[in-house]
CSV table of C-alpha atoms in Angstrom, one decimal:
chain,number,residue,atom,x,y,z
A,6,UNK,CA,33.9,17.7,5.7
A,7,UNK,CA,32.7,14.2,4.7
A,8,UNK,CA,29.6,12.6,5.9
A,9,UNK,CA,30.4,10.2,8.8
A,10,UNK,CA,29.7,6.7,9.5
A,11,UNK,CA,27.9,7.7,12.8
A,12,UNK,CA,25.8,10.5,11.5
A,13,UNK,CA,22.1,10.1,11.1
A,14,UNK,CA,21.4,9.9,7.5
A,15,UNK,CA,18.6,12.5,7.7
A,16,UNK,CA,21.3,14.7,7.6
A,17,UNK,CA,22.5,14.3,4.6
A,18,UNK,CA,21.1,16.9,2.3
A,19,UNK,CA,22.5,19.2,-0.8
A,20,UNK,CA,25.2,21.0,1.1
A,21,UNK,CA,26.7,17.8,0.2
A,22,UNK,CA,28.2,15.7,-3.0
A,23,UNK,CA,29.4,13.0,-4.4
A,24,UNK,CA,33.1,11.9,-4.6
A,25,UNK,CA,33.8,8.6,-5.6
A,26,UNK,CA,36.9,6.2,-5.7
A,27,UNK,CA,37.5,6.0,-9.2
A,28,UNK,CA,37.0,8.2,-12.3
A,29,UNK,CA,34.2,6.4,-14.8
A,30,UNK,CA,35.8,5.7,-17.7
A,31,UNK,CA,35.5,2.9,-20.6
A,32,UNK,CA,39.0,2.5,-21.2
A,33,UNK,CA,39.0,-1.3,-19.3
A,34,UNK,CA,39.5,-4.7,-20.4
A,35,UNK,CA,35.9,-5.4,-20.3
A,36,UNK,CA,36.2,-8.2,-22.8
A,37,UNK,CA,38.3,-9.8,-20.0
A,38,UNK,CA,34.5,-10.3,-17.9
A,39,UNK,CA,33.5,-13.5,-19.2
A,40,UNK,CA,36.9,-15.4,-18.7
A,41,UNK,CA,37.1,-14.1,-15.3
A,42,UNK,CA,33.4,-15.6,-14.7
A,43,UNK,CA,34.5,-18.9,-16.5
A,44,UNK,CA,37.4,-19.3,-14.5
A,45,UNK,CA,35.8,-18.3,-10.9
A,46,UNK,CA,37.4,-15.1,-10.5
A,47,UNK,CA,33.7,-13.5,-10.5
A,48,UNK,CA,31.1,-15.6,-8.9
A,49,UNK,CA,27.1,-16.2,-9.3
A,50,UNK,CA,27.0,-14.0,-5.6
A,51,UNK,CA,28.9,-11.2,-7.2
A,52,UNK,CA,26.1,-11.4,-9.9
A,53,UNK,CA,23.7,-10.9,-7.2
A,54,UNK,CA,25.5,-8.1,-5.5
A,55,UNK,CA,25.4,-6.2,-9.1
A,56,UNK,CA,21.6,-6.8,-9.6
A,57,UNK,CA,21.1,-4.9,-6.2
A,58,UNK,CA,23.0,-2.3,-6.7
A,59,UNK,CA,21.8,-1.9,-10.0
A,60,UNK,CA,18.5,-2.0,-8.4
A,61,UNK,CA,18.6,0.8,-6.4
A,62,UNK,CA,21.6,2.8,-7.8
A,63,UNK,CA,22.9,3.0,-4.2
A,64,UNK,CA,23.4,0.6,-1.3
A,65,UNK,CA,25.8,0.7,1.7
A,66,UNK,CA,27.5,-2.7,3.0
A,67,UNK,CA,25.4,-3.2,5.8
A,68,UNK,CA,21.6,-2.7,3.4
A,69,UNK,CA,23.8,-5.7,0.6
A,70,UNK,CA,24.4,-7.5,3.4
A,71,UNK,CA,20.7,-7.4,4.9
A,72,UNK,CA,19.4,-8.1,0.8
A,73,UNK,CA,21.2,-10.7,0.9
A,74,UNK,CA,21.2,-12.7,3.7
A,75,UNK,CA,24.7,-13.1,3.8
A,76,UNK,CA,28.0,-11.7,4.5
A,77,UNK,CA,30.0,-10.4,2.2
A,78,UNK,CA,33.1,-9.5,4.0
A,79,UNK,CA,35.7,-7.8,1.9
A,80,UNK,CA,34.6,-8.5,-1.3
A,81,UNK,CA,32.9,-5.3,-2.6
A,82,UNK,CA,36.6,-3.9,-2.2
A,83,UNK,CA,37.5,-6.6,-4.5
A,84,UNK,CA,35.0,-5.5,-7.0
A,85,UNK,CA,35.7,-2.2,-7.0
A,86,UNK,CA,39.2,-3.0,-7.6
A,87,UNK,CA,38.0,-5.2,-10.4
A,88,UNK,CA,35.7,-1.9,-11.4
A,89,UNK,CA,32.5,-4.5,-11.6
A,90,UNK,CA,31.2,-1.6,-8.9
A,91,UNK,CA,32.9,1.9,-8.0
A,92,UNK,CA,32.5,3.4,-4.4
A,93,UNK,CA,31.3,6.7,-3.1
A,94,UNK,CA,31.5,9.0,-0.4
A,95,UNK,CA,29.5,12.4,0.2
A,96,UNK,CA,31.5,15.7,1.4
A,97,UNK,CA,30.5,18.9,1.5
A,98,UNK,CA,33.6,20.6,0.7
A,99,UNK,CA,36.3,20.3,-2.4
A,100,UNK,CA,37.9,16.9,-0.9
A,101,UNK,CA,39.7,14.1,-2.7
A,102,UNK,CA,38.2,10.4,-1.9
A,103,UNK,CA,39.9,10.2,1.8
A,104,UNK,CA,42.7,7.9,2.5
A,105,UNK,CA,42.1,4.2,3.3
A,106,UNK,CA,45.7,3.6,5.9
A,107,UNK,CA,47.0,6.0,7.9
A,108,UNK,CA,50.6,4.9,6.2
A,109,UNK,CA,49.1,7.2,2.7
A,110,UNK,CA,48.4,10.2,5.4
A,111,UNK,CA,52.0,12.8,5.6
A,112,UNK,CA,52.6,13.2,9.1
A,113,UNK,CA,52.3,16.8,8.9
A,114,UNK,CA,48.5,16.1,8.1
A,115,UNK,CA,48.4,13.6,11.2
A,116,UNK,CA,49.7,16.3,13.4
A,117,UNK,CA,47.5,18.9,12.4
A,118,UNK,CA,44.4,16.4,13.0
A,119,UNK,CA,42.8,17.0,9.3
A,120,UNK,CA,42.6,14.3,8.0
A,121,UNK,CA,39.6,11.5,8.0
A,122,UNK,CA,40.3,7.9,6.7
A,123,UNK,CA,37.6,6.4,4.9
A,124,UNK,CA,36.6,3.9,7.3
A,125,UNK,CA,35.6,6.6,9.2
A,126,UNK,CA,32.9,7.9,6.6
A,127,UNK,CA,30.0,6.6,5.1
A,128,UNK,CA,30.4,4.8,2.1
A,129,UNK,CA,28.1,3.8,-0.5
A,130,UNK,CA,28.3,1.3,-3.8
A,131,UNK,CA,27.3,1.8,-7.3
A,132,UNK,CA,27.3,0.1,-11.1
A,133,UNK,CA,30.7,0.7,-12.4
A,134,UNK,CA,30.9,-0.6,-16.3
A,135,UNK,CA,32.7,-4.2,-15.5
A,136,UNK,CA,29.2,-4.4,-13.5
A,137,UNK,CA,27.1,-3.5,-16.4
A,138,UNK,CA,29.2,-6.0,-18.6
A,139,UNK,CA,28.3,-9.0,-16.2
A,140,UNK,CA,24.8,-8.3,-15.7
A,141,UNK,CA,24.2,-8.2,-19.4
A,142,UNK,CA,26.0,-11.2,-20.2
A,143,UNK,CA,25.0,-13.4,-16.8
A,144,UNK,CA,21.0,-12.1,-16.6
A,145,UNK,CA,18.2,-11.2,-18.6
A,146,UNK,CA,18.6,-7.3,-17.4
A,147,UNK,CA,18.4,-4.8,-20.3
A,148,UNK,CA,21.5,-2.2,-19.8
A,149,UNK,CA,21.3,-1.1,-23.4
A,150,UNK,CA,20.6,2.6,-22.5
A,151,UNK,CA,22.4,2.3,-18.7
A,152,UNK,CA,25.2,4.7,-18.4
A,153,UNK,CA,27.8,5.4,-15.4
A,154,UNK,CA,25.7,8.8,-15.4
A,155,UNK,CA,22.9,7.3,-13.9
A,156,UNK,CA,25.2,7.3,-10.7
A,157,UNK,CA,25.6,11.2,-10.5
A,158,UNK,CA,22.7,12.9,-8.6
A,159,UNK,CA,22.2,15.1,-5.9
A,160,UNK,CA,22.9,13.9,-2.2
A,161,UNK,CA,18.6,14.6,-1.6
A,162,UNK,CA,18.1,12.0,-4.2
A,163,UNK,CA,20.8,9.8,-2.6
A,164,UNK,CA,18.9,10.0,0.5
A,165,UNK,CA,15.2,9.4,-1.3
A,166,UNK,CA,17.1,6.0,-3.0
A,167,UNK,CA,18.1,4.8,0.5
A,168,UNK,CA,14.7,4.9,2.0
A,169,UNK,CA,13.5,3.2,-1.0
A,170,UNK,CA,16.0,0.2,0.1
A,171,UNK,CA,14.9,0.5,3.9
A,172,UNK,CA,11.8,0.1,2.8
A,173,UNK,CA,12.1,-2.9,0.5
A,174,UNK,CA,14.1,-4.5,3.1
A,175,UNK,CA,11.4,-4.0,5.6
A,176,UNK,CA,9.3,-5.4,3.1
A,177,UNK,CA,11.5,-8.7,3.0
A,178,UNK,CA,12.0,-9.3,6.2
A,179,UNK,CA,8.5,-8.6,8.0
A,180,UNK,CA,6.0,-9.3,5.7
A,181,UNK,CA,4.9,-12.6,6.2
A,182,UNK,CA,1.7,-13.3,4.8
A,183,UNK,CA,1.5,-11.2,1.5
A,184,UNK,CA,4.3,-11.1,-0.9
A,185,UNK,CA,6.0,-8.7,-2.9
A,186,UNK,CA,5.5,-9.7,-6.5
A,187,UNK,CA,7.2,-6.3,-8.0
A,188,UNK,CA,9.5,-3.2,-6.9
A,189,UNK,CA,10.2,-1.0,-9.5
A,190,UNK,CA,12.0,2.1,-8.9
A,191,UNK,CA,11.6,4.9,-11.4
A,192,UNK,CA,8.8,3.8,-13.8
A,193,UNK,CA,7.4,6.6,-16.1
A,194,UNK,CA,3.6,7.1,-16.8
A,195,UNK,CA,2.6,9.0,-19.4
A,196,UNK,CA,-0.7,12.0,-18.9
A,197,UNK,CA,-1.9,13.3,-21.3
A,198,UNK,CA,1.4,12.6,-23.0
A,199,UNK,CA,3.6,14.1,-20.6
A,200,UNK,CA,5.8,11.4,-18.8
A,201,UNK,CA,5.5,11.5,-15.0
A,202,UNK,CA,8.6,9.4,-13.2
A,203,UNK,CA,7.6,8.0,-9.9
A,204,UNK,CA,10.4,7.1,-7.1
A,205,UNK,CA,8.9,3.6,-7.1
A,206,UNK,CA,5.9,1.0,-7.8
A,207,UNK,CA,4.8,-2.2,-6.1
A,208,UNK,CA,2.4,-4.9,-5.8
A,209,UNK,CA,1.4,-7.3,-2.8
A,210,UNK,CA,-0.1,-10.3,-3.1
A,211,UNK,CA,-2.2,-12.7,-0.8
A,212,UNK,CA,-3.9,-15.6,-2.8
A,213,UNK,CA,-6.4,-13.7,-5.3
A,214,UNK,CA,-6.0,-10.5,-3.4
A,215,UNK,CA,-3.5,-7.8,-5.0
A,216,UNK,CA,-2.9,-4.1,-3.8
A,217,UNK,CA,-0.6,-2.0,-5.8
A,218,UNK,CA,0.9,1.0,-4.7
A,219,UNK,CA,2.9,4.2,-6.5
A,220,UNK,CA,5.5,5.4,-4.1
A,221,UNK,CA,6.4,8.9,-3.8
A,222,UNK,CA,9.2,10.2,-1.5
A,223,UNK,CA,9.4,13.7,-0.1
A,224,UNK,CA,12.0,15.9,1.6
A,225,UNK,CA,10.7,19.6,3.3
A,226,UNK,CA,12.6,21.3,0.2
A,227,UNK,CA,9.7,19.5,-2.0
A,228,UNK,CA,7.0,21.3,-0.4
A,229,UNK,CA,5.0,22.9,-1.4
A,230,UNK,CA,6.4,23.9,-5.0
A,231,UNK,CA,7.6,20.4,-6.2
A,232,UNK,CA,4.6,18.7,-4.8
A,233,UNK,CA,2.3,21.1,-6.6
A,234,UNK,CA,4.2,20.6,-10.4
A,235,UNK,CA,3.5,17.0,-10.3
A,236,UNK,CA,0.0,16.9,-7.7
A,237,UNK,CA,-2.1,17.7,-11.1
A,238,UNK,CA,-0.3,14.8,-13.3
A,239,UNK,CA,-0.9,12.5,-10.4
A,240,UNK,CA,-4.6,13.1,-9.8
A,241,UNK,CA,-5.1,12.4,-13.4
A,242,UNK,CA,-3.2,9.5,-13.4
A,243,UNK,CA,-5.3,8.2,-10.8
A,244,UNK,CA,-8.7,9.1,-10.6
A,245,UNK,CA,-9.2,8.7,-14.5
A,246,UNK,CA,-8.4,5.4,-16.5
A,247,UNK,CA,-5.8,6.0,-16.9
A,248,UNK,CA,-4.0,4.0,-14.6
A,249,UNK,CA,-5.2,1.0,-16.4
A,250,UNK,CA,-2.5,1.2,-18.9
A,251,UNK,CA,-0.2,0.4,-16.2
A,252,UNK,CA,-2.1,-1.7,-14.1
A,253,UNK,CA,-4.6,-3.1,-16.2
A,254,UNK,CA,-5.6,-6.5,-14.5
A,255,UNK,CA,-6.5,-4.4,-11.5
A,256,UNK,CA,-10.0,-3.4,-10.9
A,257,UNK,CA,-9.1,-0.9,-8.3
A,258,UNK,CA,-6.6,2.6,-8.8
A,259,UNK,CA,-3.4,2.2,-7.0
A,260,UNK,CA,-2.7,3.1,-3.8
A,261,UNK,CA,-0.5,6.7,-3.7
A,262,UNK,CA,1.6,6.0,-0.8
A,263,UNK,CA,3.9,9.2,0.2
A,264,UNK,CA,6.4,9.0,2.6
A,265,UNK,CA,7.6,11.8,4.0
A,266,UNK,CA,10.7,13.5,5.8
A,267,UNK,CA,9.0,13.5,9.0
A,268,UNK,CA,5.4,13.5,10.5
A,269,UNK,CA,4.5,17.9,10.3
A,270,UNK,CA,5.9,17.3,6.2
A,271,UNK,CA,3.4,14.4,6.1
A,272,UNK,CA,0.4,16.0,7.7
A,273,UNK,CA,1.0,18.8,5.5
A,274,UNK,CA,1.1,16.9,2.4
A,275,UNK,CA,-1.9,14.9,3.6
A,276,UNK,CA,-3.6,18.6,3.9
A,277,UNK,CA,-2.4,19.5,0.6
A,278,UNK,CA,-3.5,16.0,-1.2
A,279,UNK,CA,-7.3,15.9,0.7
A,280,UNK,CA,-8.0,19.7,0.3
A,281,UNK,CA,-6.5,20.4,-3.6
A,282,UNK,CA,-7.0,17.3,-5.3
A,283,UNK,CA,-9.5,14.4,-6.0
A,284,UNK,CA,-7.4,11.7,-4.9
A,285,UNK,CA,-8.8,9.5,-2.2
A,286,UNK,CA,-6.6,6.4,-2.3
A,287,UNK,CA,-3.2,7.8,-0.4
A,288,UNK,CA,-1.5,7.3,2.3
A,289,UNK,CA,1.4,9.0,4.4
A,290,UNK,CA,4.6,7.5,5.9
A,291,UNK,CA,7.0,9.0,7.3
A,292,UNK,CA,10.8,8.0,6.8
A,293,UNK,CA,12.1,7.2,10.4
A,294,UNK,CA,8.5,4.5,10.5
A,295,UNK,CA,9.2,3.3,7.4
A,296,UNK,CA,12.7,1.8,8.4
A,297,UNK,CA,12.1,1.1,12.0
A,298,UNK,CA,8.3,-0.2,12.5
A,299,UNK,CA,7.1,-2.9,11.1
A,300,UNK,CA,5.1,-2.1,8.0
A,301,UNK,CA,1.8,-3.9,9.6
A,302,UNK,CA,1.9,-2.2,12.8
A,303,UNK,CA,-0.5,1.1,13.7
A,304,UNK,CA,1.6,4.3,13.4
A,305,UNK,CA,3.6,2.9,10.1
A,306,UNK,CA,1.3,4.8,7.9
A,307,UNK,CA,-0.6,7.4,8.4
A,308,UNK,CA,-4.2,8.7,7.0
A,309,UNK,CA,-6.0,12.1,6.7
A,310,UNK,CA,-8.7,12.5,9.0
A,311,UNK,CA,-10.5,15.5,10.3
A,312,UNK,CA,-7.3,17.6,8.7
A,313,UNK,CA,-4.9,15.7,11.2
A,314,UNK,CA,-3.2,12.6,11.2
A,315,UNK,CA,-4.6,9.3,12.1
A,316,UNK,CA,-2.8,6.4,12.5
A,317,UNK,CA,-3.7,3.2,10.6
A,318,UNK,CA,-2.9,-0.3,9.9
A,319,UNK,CA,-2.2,-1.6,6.3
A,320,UNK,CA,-3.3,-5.2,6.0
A,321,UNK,CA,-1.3,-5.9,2.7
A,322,UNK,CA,1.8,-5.5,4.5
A,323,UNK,CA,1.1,-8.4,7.4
């Protein structure tokens, strides 16, 4: 069955998996990129569509759209079409990409009710290699190492990248007074020479003042045995120097900001974090917040105190 347009996204997990509208292949006139700029065919906006979807591996329509500031109408079809981008939906059976008219369903399959068209399910956008092609030649993006492989993960990580974006966009939209100089996604430290790849990294800004924080995005599955594997490379990271490597014109650690699947996941991890480790600088969030509060209200993020959770304001998101 395919994940649905109308389903909460939460409930995607890894029961499901990827099946996307085209095969990724190299066998494309790729060479034929530039004219198509030149002659208007691809446009500066399409550029920008590719930067956010190369972004954050993963957006929807409606999360472009929001990036943006504009609509886009039909025109990511036209790029898939074009195979600057490919398409995606997630299924939890052994499906084929679903039919886009009812015209391409046999009337044997209408009868029997089986069948769900694909504006019906929830579709997501990735890189394709027409779209790695245009960024290289039409930004300053390095996509030497970037393969279509990139696009292939499990449906948890899927869901882990969208947050990321809801968050961003939150960001963008509500943060008035302090600005968001950086948002990296999947930057690797290195501790004690073992690398340690965080979901994301970012750093407000208001005047002279700078908070940066390392983002780290948790599903119940995670805890407690992922959690623990990396809890040790992250307290070193972060109440040693060595964080200065990464962050060296700070004078303060970074803030480890965890958001969490939902708020008994984030009091556990708070539990975990306080009681097993020497990291003091962390906060919780909790996925559902994260997208639908605004990041400076009380109850957006949450702190450990007393061994339960206390709500709290962060001033470098107002």
């Amino acid at each position: 069955m395919y994940f649905l347009n109308n389903q909460n996204l939460l409930e995607i997990d890894d029961s499901y998996h990827q099946v996307f509208k085209n095969p990724f292949h190299v066998n494309l006139a790729l060479h034929e990129i530039p004219r198509m700029k030149d002659a208007g065919d691809l446009t500066d906006l399409d550029v920008k569509v590719c930067k956010l979807v190369h972004k954050f591996t993963f957006l929807d329509k409606q999360r472009i759209e929001r990036l943006l500031g504009v609509e886009i109408r039909d025109r990511l079809e036209s790029l898939v079409n074009m195979r600057v981008l490919n398409k995606f939906v997630l299924s939890n059976a052994y499906e084929d990409y679903p039919k886009v008219h009812d015209l391409d369903v046999p009337d044997i399959i209408k009868m029997k009710n089986k069948e769900i068209l694909e504006k019906y399910c929830y579709i997501l956008y990735c890189l394709d290699m027409a779209g790695k092609v245009l960024l290289e030649k039409y930004t300053n993006l390095d996509l030497e190492s970037w393969y279509t492989s990139e696009n292939l993960i499990r449906a948890n990580a899927v869901l882990k990248k969208l947050i990321l974006s809801d968050f961003y966009i939150n960001i963008m939209e509500n943060t008035k007074q302090y600005t968001c100089e950086e948002f990296n996604l999947g930057r690797t430290f290195y501790v004690n020479k073992k690398p340690l790849t965080n979901d994301a990294d970012l750093a407000m800004r208001l005047n002279n003042h700078k908070v940066n924080y390392i983002l780290l995005t948790l599903r119940d599955e995670d805890f407690p045995q992922y959690l623990r594997s990396i809890s040790e490379r992250y307290e070193i990271l972060l109440t040693t120097k060595s964080w200065k490597k990464y962050f060296f014109e700070m004078e303060e650690s970074p803030i480890l900001l965890v958001i969490c699947e939902n708020k008994d996941l984030a009091l556990r991890v708070g539990q975990f974090i306080s009681q097993c480790t020497n990291i003091e600088r962390f906060r919780l969030g909790v996925f559902e917040n994260i997208r639908d509060k605004k990041l400076s209200d009380s109850g957006a993020f949450y702190k450990i105190e007393d061994d339960k959770l206390k709500k709290i304001k962060a001033g470098s998101f107002e």
